[in-house]
Amino acid sequence: MIAVSHLSTMLGDRTVLHDVSLAAHAGELVALCGPNGAGKSTLLRALAGLLPETVVPDPRRVAYLAQGARCAWGLTVEQVAGLGRIPHRDQAPGPVTNALLLCGIMGLRDARVDRISGGEARRAMLARTFATEPDVFLLDEPTADLDPAASHAIMRLLRATADAGRLVVVVLHAVDLAVRYAHRMVVLADGRIVADLPAAQALPAAAAAFGLKFGTDPEPRLLPPR
Amino acid sequence: MIRLLALLLAALAVLSLFIGDGTLALPDGLILTQIRLPRTLLGLLVGGGLGLSGAVLQGVLRNPLADPGLLGITGAAGLGAVIAFYWGFAAHFAPALPIGGLLGAGFGAAFLLAFAGRAPSSPSLILAGVAVSAIAAALLALALTLAPNPFALAEITFWLMGGLADRSLWQVALAAVPILFGMVILLRLGPSLDALSLGEDTARSLGVPVHRTLLLAAAGTAFAVGAGAAVAGAIGFIGLVVPHLLRPWFGERPGGLLPAAPMVGAALLLAADMLVRLGPLVLPLSAAPPVGVLTALLGAPFLVAIARRVAP
């Protein structure tokens, strides 16, 4: 389980989170949704203990994938995934190989991460969190830069991971993926949680937060504003 | 690979004992122990410290242009040493010279890493290093004009050129302690540097104490470079070049470069020092130039080449 309670935080002179409380439990896939600047990434960083007022949890138990994380050097895909073993202070090859297989990049294991596509690099970063074998995954836009097929594959993997008893919290822009795969959707707007519902019922609340229309014909979906 | 490097380094060190200032001959015992041995040992120590510091600074700053010389750390160390020398501390208390170098390097490194914490982009960091260098150079020039006697003037000039010649075993031993201590600190930073290659947030989430790592990198660099610069002067570009030479062989993982970096730094500086000693044999030179001249002449074009490659 991971939680923040009554958290308010400022970035410069702008309040990014207003008195936010959130608890999530093992076995859940929780999607954080909301418009740009709603505070999703800040809330995820708070859960990861990266804000000044928070403390980093046990790194063997909680893995964090940053938004737009890049590697400064041309490490190989396998080396990037291997960084996930740093909290355990070992070089165990089993978890690393397994992570590469899960993320579908086994064929790229010896490729330099600065010479593959953005989507492939993103999956290498995701594989790094799986190599840690944590109980809690905190993932900021794991499907950014991924093509639709790869996005669905990764979301299926995350759902299966949650169903196997881990906790997965993802920041997602793609509301359709959240509705389809998450157990629970937390909608943020202007630094406040405006809805916290089973994902299948959260579409109207998400529509309101995004300022979109909500259509039910022929099936529930988001439509552009009038 | 590491063993091969160790062999190469040992061969260079032995060879270095056989090369004199413009001569190629087996020396007698006194020259061997009083001149060539200190020179060789100093080359190994200073080159090793510079190579390792370069690899650590590039890793911790995530910047392929980082180098103790370019970032002004060597210059600050020189200023500290000259101040110790200028006010005569060094005349009364021999370790004052390396201690002055250490303090200067410590100030320079701490300023840079504090600056890097706020504005981590490459150009701003290099410019901050240029500012540190400029201040150190200006204060050095001031010390030069105010030099109390010609002896001090000559010593400061010698320092500016950076050389390994004419140092006693006692001076080498004085520099060896802090250099080796600094290298021990730096060699332990490998996993932290690896984690930092994914950015500070990710490194912290992996349990790496980022601020402590920056602090240790600054302190280790000050020890590994400061005392060496106080004794051997401003020898540039070794730290810049070494990591770039290693990456094609050892991969780009920053921690993977650390064990080999001191060896290659030492080998480079020894080789360069042997070249300048052989200079009078092939060129119309009356004496061997300081080795800092050669490393700068070879290193500066290398810097331009790297800058062209990393430019967006």
Coordinates of C-alpha atoms in Angstrom, one line a residue:
Chain A
M1 CA 0.0 0.0 0.0
I2 CA 1.1 3.6 -0.7
A3 CA -0.5 6.8 0.4
V4 CA -0.3 10.6 0.8
S5 CA -2.6 12.5 3.1
H6 CA -3.6 16.2 3.1
L7 CA -0.7 17.1 0.8
S8 CA -0.4 20.6 -0.5
T9 CA 2.6 21.6 -2.5
M10 CA 3.9 24.7 -4.4
L11 CA 6.0 25.0 -7.5
G12 CA 7.4 28.5 -7.4
D13 CA 4.4 30.6 -6.4
R14 CA 1.8 28.3 -8.0
T15 CA 0.0 25.8 -5.8
V16 CA 0.2 22.5 -7.7
L17 CA -1.6 20.3 -5.2
H18 CA -4.4 21.4 -2.8
D19 CA -4.9 19.2 0.3
V20 CA -4.7 15.9 -1.7
S21 CA -5.2 12.6 0.0
L22 CA -4.9 9.3 -1.9
A23 CA -4.3 5.7 -0.8
A24 CA -3.8 2.8 -3.1
H25 CA -3.6 -0.9 -2.3
A26 CA -2.0 -4.1 -3.6
G27 CA -3.8 -5.7 -6.5
E28 CA -5.0 -2.3 -7.9
L29 CA -4.2 -0.7 -11.3
V30 CA -4.9 3.0 -10.5
A31 CA -4.9 5.5 -13.4
L32 CA -4.3 9.2 -12.6
C33 CA -6.0 11.3 -15.3
G34 CA -6.7 14.9 -16.0
P35 CA -5.7 17.9 -18.2
N36 CA -2.2 19.2 -18.5
G37 CA -1.0 20.9 -15.4
A38 CA -3.7 19.2 -13.2
G39 CA -1.0 17.9 -10.8
K40 CA -0.8 14.3 -11.9
S41 CA 3.0 14.0 -12.2
T42 CA 3.4 16.0 -9.0
L43 CA 1.1 13.6 -7.1
L44 CA 3.0 10.6 -8.5
R45 CA 6.3 12.2 -7.4
A46 CA 4.8 12.7 -4.0
L47 CA 4.0 9.0 -3.8
A48 CA 7.6 8.3 -4.9
G49 CA 8.9 10.5 -2.1
L50 CA 10.6 13.0 -4.4
L51 CA 9.0 16.2 -3.2
P52 CA 10.9 18.2 -0.5
E53 CA 8.1 17.4 2.1
T54 CA 8.1 13.7 1.4
V55 CA 10.5 10.8 2.0
V56 CA 11.7 8.2 -0.5
P57 CA 10.3 4.8 0.4
D58 CA 12.3 1.6 0.3
P59 CA 13.7 1.5 -3.3
R60 CA 13.6 -2.3 -3.4
R61 CA 9.8 -2.1 -2.8
V62 CA 8.8 0.9 -4.9
A63 CA 9.9 1.6 -8.5
Y64 CA 9.4 5.0 -10.1
L65 CA 9.4 5.8 -13.9
A66 CA 9.8 9.6 -14.5
Q67 CA 8.0 11.5 -17.2
G68 CA 10.2 11.8 -20.3
A69 CA 13.1 10.0 -18.6
R70 CA 16.2 9.9 -20.8
C71 CA 19.5 8.2 -20.5
A72 CA 22.4 10.7 -20.6
W73 CA 24.8 8.1 -22.1
G74 CA 24.5 5.4 -24.8
L75 CA 24.0 2.4 -22.4
T76 CA 22.7 -0.8 -23.9
V77 CA 19.0 -1.7 -23.4
E78 CA 20.2 -4.5 -21.1
Q79 CA 22.3 -2.1 -19.0
V80 CA 19.4 0.3 -18.6
A81 CA 17.2 -2.5 -17.4
G82 CA 20.1 -3.6 -15.2
L83 CA 20.0 -0.3 -13.4
G84 CA 16.9 -1.6 -11.7
R85 CA 19.1 -3.9 -9.7
I86 CA 20.9 -1.0 -8.0
P87 CA 18.6 -1.0 -4.9
H88 CA 19.3 -4.7 -4.4
R89 CA 23.1 -4.2 -4.9
D90 CA 23.3 -7.2 -7.1
Q91 CA 23.6 -7.9 -10.9
A92 CA 21.1 -10.8 -10.9
P93 CA 20.6 -11.6 -14.6
G94 CA 17.3 -13.4 -14.1
P95 CA 15.1 -10.4 -13.2
V96 CA 16.7 -8.3 -15.9
T97 CA 16.1 -10.9 -18.7
N98 CA 12.6 -11.4 -17.4
A99 CA 11.9 -7.7 -17.5
L100 CA 13.2 -7.4 -21.1
L101 CA 11.0 -10.3 -22.1
L102 CA 7.9 -8.8 -20.4
C103 CA 8.4 -5.4 -22.1
G104 CA 9.0 -7.0 -25.5
I105 CA 12.5 -5.7 -26.1
M106 CA 14.6 -8.9 -25.7
G107 CA 15.7 -8.6 -29.3
L108 CA 17.2 -5.1 -28.6
R109 CA 19.1 -6.1 -25.5
D110 CA 22.5 -5.2 -27.0
A111 CA 21.3 -2.1 -28.8
R112 CA 22.3 1.3 -27.5
V113 CA 19.4 3.1 -26.0
D114 CA 20.3 6.4 -27.7
R115 CA 20.1 4.7 -31.1
I116 CA 16.7 3.1 -31.0
S117 CA 13.2 4.7 -31.4
G118 CA 11.6 6.7 -28.7
G119 CA 9.0 4.0 -28.0
E120 CA 11.6 1.3 -27.7
A121 CA 13.7 3.5 -25.3
R122 CA 10.5 4.1 -23.3
R123 CA 10.0 0.3 -23.0
A124 CA 13.7 0.0 -21.9
M125 CA 13.0 2.5 -19.1
L126 CA 9.9 0.5 -18.1
A127 CA 11.9 -2.7 -18.1
R128 CA 14.2 -1.1 -15.6
T129 CA 11.3 -0.8 -13.1
F130 CA 10.4 -4.5 -13.7
A131 CA 14.0 -5.6 -13.1
T132 CA 13.7 -4.2 -9.5
E133 CA 10.8 -6.6 -8.9
P134 CA 9.0 -4.1 -6.7
D135 CA 5.7 -4.4 -4.9
V136 CA 4.6 -0.9 -6.1
F137 CA 5.1 0.6 -9.6
L138 CA 4.7 4.3 -10.0
L139 CA 4.8 5.0 -13.7
D140 CA 4.5 8.5 -15.3
E141 CA 3.2 8.0 -18.9
P142 CA 4.5 4.5 -19.6
T143 CA 2.8 4.5 -23.0
A144 CA 4.2 7.9 -24.2
D145 CA 5.9 7.5 -27.6
L146 CA 4.5 4.0 -28.0
D147 CA 2.4 2.9 -31.0
P148 CA -1.1 1.7 -30.4
A149 CA -0.3 -2.0 -30.5
A150 CA 2.6 -1.5 -28.1
S151 CA 0.5 0.7 -25.8
H152 CA -2.2 -2.0 -25.5
A153 CA 0.5 -4.6 -24.9
I154 CA 2.1 -2.6 -22.1
M155 CA -1.3 -1.8 -20.5
R156 CA -2.2 -5.5 -20.6
L157 CA 1.1 -6.2 -18.9
L158 CA 0.4 -3.6 -16.2
R159 CA -3.1 -5.0 -15.6
A160 CA -1.7 -8.5 -15.3
T161 CA 0.9 -7.2 -12.9
A162 CA -1.8 -5.6 -10.7
D163 CA -3.9 -8.7 -10.9
A164 CA -0.9 -10.8 -9.7
G165 CA -1.0 -8.8 -6.4
R166 CA 1.2 -5.8 -7.1
L167 CA 0.1 -2.1 -6.9
V168 CA 0.5 -0.1 -10.2
V169 CA -0.2 3.6 -10.3
V170 CA 0.0 5.2 -13.8
V171 CA -0.3 8.7 -15.0
L172 CA -2.1 8.4 -18.3
H173 CA -3.2 11.0 -20.9
A174 CA -5.0 8.3 -22.9
V175 CA -8.3 8.1 -21.1
D176 CA -9.5 5.3 -23.3
L177 CA -6.6 3.1 -22.1
A178 CA -7.4 4.0 -18.5
V179 CA -11.0 3.1 -18.9
R180 CA -10.2 -0.1 -20.6
Y181 CA -7.4 -1.5 -18.4
A182 CA -7.4 0.3 -15.0
H183 CA -9.4 -0.9 -11.9
R184 CA -9.7 2.6 -10.7
M185 CA -9.5 6.1 -12.1
V186 CA -8.5 9.2 -10.1
V187 CA -9.3 12.4 -12.0
L188 CA -7.4 15.5 -11.1
A189 CA -8.1 19.1 -12.1
D190 CA -6.3 22.3 -10.8
G191 CA -4.5 20.4 -8.1
R192 CA -7.5 18.7 -6.6
I193 CA -8.9 15.2 -6.9
V194 CA -12.3 15.7 -8.5
A195 CA -13.3 12.1 -9.0
D196 CA -12.1 8.7 -7.6
L197 CA -14.2 6.0 -9.2
P198 CA -14.1 2.5 -10.7
A199 CA -12.5 3.1 -14.1
A200 CA -15.6 1.9 -16.0
Q201 CA -17.7 4.6 -14.4
A202 CA -15.2 7.5 -14.5
L203 CA -15.7 8.7 -18.1
P204 CA -18.3 11.4 -17.4
A205 CA -16.1 12.8 -14.6
A206 CA -13.0 12.7 -16.9
A207 CA -15.0 14.4 -19.7
A208 CA -15.9 17.2 -17.3
A209 CA -12.3 17.7 -16.1
F210 CA -11.1 17.9 -19.7
G211 CA -13.9 20.2 -20.8
L212 CA -15.0 17.7 -23.3
K213 CA -18.5 16.4 -24.1
F214 CA -19.4 12.9 -23.1
G215 CA -21.2 10.8 -25.7
T216 CA -23.0 7.5 -25.2
D217 CA -23.8 6.8 -28.8
P218 CA -23.0 4.1 -29.9
E219 CA -20.8 3.5 -26.9
P220 CA -19.4 5.8 -24.1
R221 CA -16.6 8.0 -25.4
L222 CA -15.2 11.5 -25.3
L223 CA -16.1 14.0 -28.0
P224 CA -14.6 17.4 -28.8
P225 CA -16.2 20.4 -27.2
R226 CA -19.2 21.8 -29.1
Chain B
M1 CA 41.3 -5.7 -20.9
I2 CA 42.2 -4.2 -17.5
R3 CA 45.1 -6.6 -17.3
L4 CA 46.3 -5.5 -20.7
L5 CA 46.2 -1.9 -19.6
A6 CA 48.1 -2.7 -16.4
L7 CA 50.8 -4.4 -18.5
L8 CA 51.0 -1.4 -20.8
L9 CA 51.2 1.0 -17.9
A10 CA 54.0 -1.1 -16.2
A11 CA 55.9 -1.1 -19.5
L12 CA 55.6 2.6 -19.9
A13 CA 56.7 3.2 -16.3
V14 CA 59.9 1.1 -16.9
L15 CA 60.6 2.7 -20.2
S16 CA 60.2 6.1 -18.5
L17 CA 63.1 5.3 -16.2
F18 CA 65.3 4.9 -19.3
I19 CA 64.5 8.2 -21.0
G20 CA 66.3 11.3 -19.8
D21 CA 66.1 14.9 -20.7
G22 CA 67.2 14.6 -24.3
T23 CA 69.1 11.5 -23.8
L24 CA 68.4 7.8 -24.2
A25 CA 70.7 5.8 -21.8
L26 CA 70.8 3.6 -18.8
P27 CA 71.3 6.2 -16.0
D28 CA 73.5 5.7 -12.9
G29 CA 71.9 5.0 -9.6
L30 CA 71.6 8.5 -8.3
I31 CA 69.9 9.9 -11.4
L32 CA 67.5 6.9 -11.4
T33 CA 66.4 7.4 -7.8
Q34 CA 66.6 11.1 -7.5
I35 CA 65.3 12.3 -10.9
R36 CA 63.7 9.7 -13.0
L37 CA 61.9 7.7 -10.4
P38 CA 60.2 10.7 -8.8
R39 CA 59.3 12.0 -12.3
T40 CA 57.8 8.6 -13.2
L41 CA 55.9 8.2 -10.0
L42 CA 54.5 11.8 -10.2
G43 CA 53.4 11.1 -13.7
L44 CA 51.5 7.9 -12.6
L45 CA 49.9 9.7 -9.7
V46 CA 48.9 12.9 -11.4
G47 CA 47.8 11.2 -14.6
G48 CA 45.8 8.7 -12.6
G49 CA 44.1 11.4 -10.5
L50 CA 43.2 13.5 -13.6
G51 CA 41.9 10.5 -15.6
L52 CA 39.7 9.2 -12.8
S53 CA 38.4 12.8 -11.9
G54 CA 37.5 13.3 -15.6
A55 CA 35.5 10.1 -15.7
V56 CA 33.7 10.9 -12.4
L57 CA 32.9 14.5 -13.3
Q58 CA 31.6 13.6 -16.8
G59 CA 29.4 10.9 -15.1
V60 CA 28.1 13.0 -12.2
L61 CA 27.4 16.0 -14.4
R62 CA 26.1 14.0 -17.3
N63 CA 28.3 16.1 -19.5
P64 CA 30.9 14.8 -22.0
L65 CA 32.8 18.1 -21.8
A66 CA 33.5 18.0 -18.1
D67 CA 37.2 18.0 -17.1
P68 CA 38.9 19.2 -13.9
G69 CA 40.9 21.7 -16.0
L70 CA 38.1 23.1 -18.2
L71 CA 35.9 23.4 -15.1
G72 CA 38.5 25.6 -13.4
I73 CA 39.3 23.1 -10.6
T74 CA 42.9 22.8 -11.6
G75 CA 43.2 26.6 -11.8
A76 CA 41.7 27.0 -8.4
A77 CA 44.1 24.4 -7.0
G78 CA 47.0 26.3 -8.6
L79 CA 45.9 29.5 -7.1
G80 CA 45.7 27.9 -3.6
A81 CA 49.2 26.5 -4.1
V82 CA 50.6 29.8 -5.2
I83 CA 49.0 31.6 -2.3
A84 CA 50.6 29.1 0.1
F85 CA 53.9 29.6 -1.8
Y86 CA 53.6 33.4 -2.0
W87 CA 53.2 34.1 1.6
G88 CA 56.0 31.7 2.4
F89 CA 53.9 29.1 4.2
A90 CA 55.5 26.5 2.0
A91 CA 59.0 27.5 2.9
H92 CA 58.4 26.9 6.7
F93 CA 56.0 24.0 6.4
A94 CA 56.4 21.7 3.3
P95 CA 52.9 20.2 3.3
A96 CA 51.4 23.8 3.0
L97 CA 51.8 23.6 -0.8
P98 CA 49.7 20.5 -1.4
I99 CA 47.3 21.7 1.3
G100 CA 46.9 25.0 -0.4
G101 CA 46.2 23.1 -3.7
L102 CA 43.6 21.0 -1.9
L103 CA 41.8 23.9 -0.4
G104 CA 41.8 25.8 -3.8
A105 CA 40.5 22.7 -5.6
G106 CA 37.9 22.1 -2.9
F107 CA 36.5 25.6 -3.3
G108 CA 36.5 25.3 -7.1
A109 CA 34.8 21.9 -7.1
A110 CA 32.2 22.9 -4.4
F111 CA 31.3 26.0 -6.3
L112 CA 30.8 24.1 -9.6
L113 CA 28.8 21.2 -8.1
A114 CA 26.6 23.7 -6.2
F115 CA 26.1 25.6 -9.4
A116 CA 25.3 22.3 -11.3
G117 CA 22.6 21.5 -8.8
R118 CA 20.7 24.7 -9.8
A119 CA 21.5 25.0 -13.6
P120 CA 22.6 21.6 -14.8
S121 CA 22.7 22.4 -18.6
S122 CA 26.0 21.8 -20.3
P123 CA 26.7 25.3 -21.7
S124 CA 26.0 27.1 -18.4
L125 CA 28.1 24.7 -16.5
I126 CA 31.1 25.1 -18.8
L127 CA 30.7 28.8 -18.6
A128 CA 30.7 28.7 -14.8
G129 CA 34.0 26.7 -15.1
V130 CA 35.4 29.4 -17.4
A131 CA 34.5 32.0 -14.8
V132 CA 36.3 30.0 -12.1
S133 CA 39.3 29.7 -14.4
A134 CA 39.3 33.4 -15.2
I135 CA 39.2 34.4 -11.6
A136 CA 42.0 32.0 -10.7
A137 CA 44.1 33.2 -13.6
A138 CA 43.6 36.9 -12.7
L139 CA 44.5 36.3 -9.0
L140 CA 47.6 34.2 -10.2
A141 CA 48.6 37.2 -12.4
L142 CA 48.3 39.5 -9.4
A143 CA 50.5 37.2 -7.4
L144 CA 52.9 37.2 -10.3
T145 CA 53.2 41.0 -10.4
L146 CA 53.5 41.2 -6.6
A147 CA 56.0 38.4 -6.4
P148 CA 58.5 39.2 -3.6
N149 CA 61.6 37.8 -5.4
P150 CA 62.7 36.3 -8.7
F151 CA 62.8 32.9 -7.2
A152 CA 59.0 33.0 -6.4
L153 CA 58.4 34.4 -9.9
A154 CA 60.2 31.5 -11.6
E155 CA 58.3 29.0 -9.4
I156 CA 54.9 30.5 -10.3
T157 CA 55.8 30.6 -14.0
F158 CA 56.9 27.0 -13.8
W159 CA 53.6 26.1 -12.2
L160 CA 51.6 27.9 -14.9
M161 CA 53.2 25.6 -17.5
G162 CA 52.7 22.4 -15.7
G163 CA 55.5 19.9 -15.6
L164 CA 56.8 16.8 -13.8
A165 CA 60.5 17.6 -13.9
D166 CA 62.8 18.2 -10.9
R167 CA 60.4 17.1 -8.1
S168 CA 61.9 15.3 -5.2
L169 CA 60.7 12.0 -3.9
W170 CA 59.6 13.8 -0.7
Q171 CA 57.3 16.1 -2.8
V172 CA 55.9 13.1 -4.6
A173 CA 55.2 11.3 -1.3
L174 CA 53.5 14.5 -0.1
A175 CA 51.2 14.6 -3.1
A176 CA 50.6 10.8 -3.2
V177 CA 48.7 10.6 0.1
P178 CA 45.8 13.0 -0.9
I179 CA 45.8 11.7 -4.5
L180 CA 45.4 8.1 -3.5
F181 CA 42.8 9.1 -0.9
G182 CA 40.8 11.0 -3.5
M183 CA 41.0 8.1 -5.9
V184 CA 39.6 5.7 -3.3
I185 CA 36.6 8.1 -2.7
L186 CA 36.0 8.4 -6.5
L187 CA 36.3 4.7 -7.3
R188 CA 33.4 3.9 -5.0
L189 CA 30.9 6.1 -6.8
G190 CA 30.3 3.8 -9.7
P191 CA 26.8 2.6 -9.0
S192 CA 25.7 6.1 -8.1
L193 CA 27.0 7.5 -11.4
D194 CA 25.2 4.7 -13.3
A195 CA 21.9 5.6 -11.6
L196 CA 22.5 9.3 -12.2
S197 CA 22.6 8.7 -15.9
L198 CA 18.8 8.4 -15.8
G199 CA 18.5 11.8 -14.0
E200 CA 18.4 12.9 -10.4
D201 CA 14.8 12.0 -9.7
T202 CA 15.3 8.4 -11.0
A203 CA 18.6 8.1 -9.1
R204 CA 16.9 9.1 -5.9
S205 CA 14.0 6.7 -6.5
L206 CA 16.7 4.0 -6.8
G207 CA 17.9 4.8 -3.4
V208 CA 21.0 6.8 -4.4
P209 CA 21.8 9.7 -2.1
V210 CA 22.2 12.3 -4.9
H211 CA 23.5 15.2 -2.7
R212 CA 26.0 13.0 -1.0
T213 CA 27.2 11.7 -4.3
L214 CA 27.8 15.3 -5.6
L215 CA 29.6 16.1 -2.4
L216 CA 31.8 13.0 -2.5
A217 CA 32.6 13.7 -6.2
A218 CA 33.6 17.3 -5.3
A219 CA 35.7 16.2 -2.4
G220 CA 37.3 13.2 -4.3
T221 CA 38.1 15.5 -7.2
A222 CA 39.7 18.1 -4.9
F223 CA 41.9 15.4 -3.3
A224 CA 42.8 13.6 -6.5
V225 CA 43.5 16.8 -8.5
G226 CA 44.3 19.4 -6.0
A227 CA 47.5 18.1 -4.5
G228 CA 48.8 16.9 -7.9
A229 CA 48.2 20.4 -9.3
A230 CA 50.0 22.0 -6.4
V231 CA 53.1 19.8 -7.1
A232 CA 53.0 19.4 -10.9
G233 CA 51.1 22.5 -12.0
A234 CA 48.3 22.9 -14.6
I235 CA 48.4 19.8 -16.7
G236 CA 45.2 20.0 -18.9
F237 CA 43.0 17.8 -21.0
I238 CA 44.0 14.4 -19.5
G239 CA 40.7 14.2 -17.7
L240 CA 38.7 15.3 -20.7
V241 CA 40.3 12.8 -23.1
V242 CA 40.4 9.6 -21.0
P243 CA 36.7 8.8 -20.7
H244 CA 36.3 9.4 -24.5
L245 CA 39.1 7.0 -25.2
L246 CA 37.6 4.4 -22.9
R247 CA 34.0 4.4 -24.1
P248 CA 34.5 2.5 -27.4
W249 CA 36.1 -0.3 -25.4
F250 CA 34.3 -0.4 -22.1
G251 CA 30.9 0.8 -23.1
E252 CA 29.2 4.0 -22.0
R253 CA 28.0 3.0 -18.5
P254 CA 29.8 5.7 -16.4
G255 CA 30.6 3.3 -13.5
G256 CA 32.2 0.9 -16.0
L257 CA 34.8 3.4 -16.9
L258 CA 36.1 4.0 -13.4
P259 CA 38.5 1.1 -12.9
A260 CA 40.3 1.8 -16.2
A261 CA 40.3 5.6 -16.1
P262 CA 43.2 6.1 -13.7
M263 CA 45.3 3.6 -15.7
V264 CA 44.7 5.3 -19.0
G265 CA 45.2 8.7 -17.5
A266 CA 48.5 7.6 -16.0
A267 CA 49.6 6.0 -19.3
L268 CA 48.7 9.1 -21.3
L269 CA 50.6 11.5 -19.0
L270 CA 53.6 9.2 -18.9
A271 CA 53.7 8.8 -22.7
A272 CA 53.3 12.6 -23.1
D273 CA 56.1 13.2 -20.6
M274 CA 58.4 10.8 -22.5
L275 CA 57.6 12.6 -25.7
V276 CA 58.6 16.0 -24.4
R277 CA 61.8 14.5 -22.9
L278 CA 62.7 13.1 -26.3
G279 CA 61.8 16.5 -27.9
P280 CA 65.4 17.9 -27.8
L281 CA 66.6 14.8 -29.7
V282 CA 64.4 15.4 -32.8
L283 CA 63.6 19.2 -32.6
P284 CA 65.9 22.2 -32.3
L285 CA 65.0 22.7 -28.6
S286 CA 67.6 23.5 -26.0
A287 CA 65.7 21.7 -23.2
A288 CA 62.6 19.6 -22.8
P289 CA 59.4 21.7 -22.6
P290 CA 57.0 21.2 -19.7
V291 CA 54.6 18.3 -20.4
G292 CA 51.6 20.6 -19.9
V293 CA 52.4 22.3 -23.2
L294 CA 52.1 19.0 -25.1
T295 CA 48.9 17.9 -23.4
A296 CA 47.3 21.2 -24.2
L297 CA 48.5 21.2 -27.8
L298 CA 47.0 17.7 -28.3
G299 CA 44.0 18.1 -26.1
A300 CA 42.6 21.3 -27.4
P301 CA 41.8 20.0 -30.9
F302 CA 40.3 16.9 -29.2
L303 CA 38.0 19.3 -27.3
V304 CA 36.9 20.9 -30.5
A305 CA 36.2 17.5 -32.0
I306 CA 34.0 16.5 -29.0
A307 CA 32.2 19.8 -29.0
R308 CA 31.3 19.3 -32.6
R309 CA 30.0 15.8 -32.0
V310 CA 27.8 16.6 -28.9
A311 CA 26.4 19.9 -30.4
P312 CA 22.7 19.4 -31.1

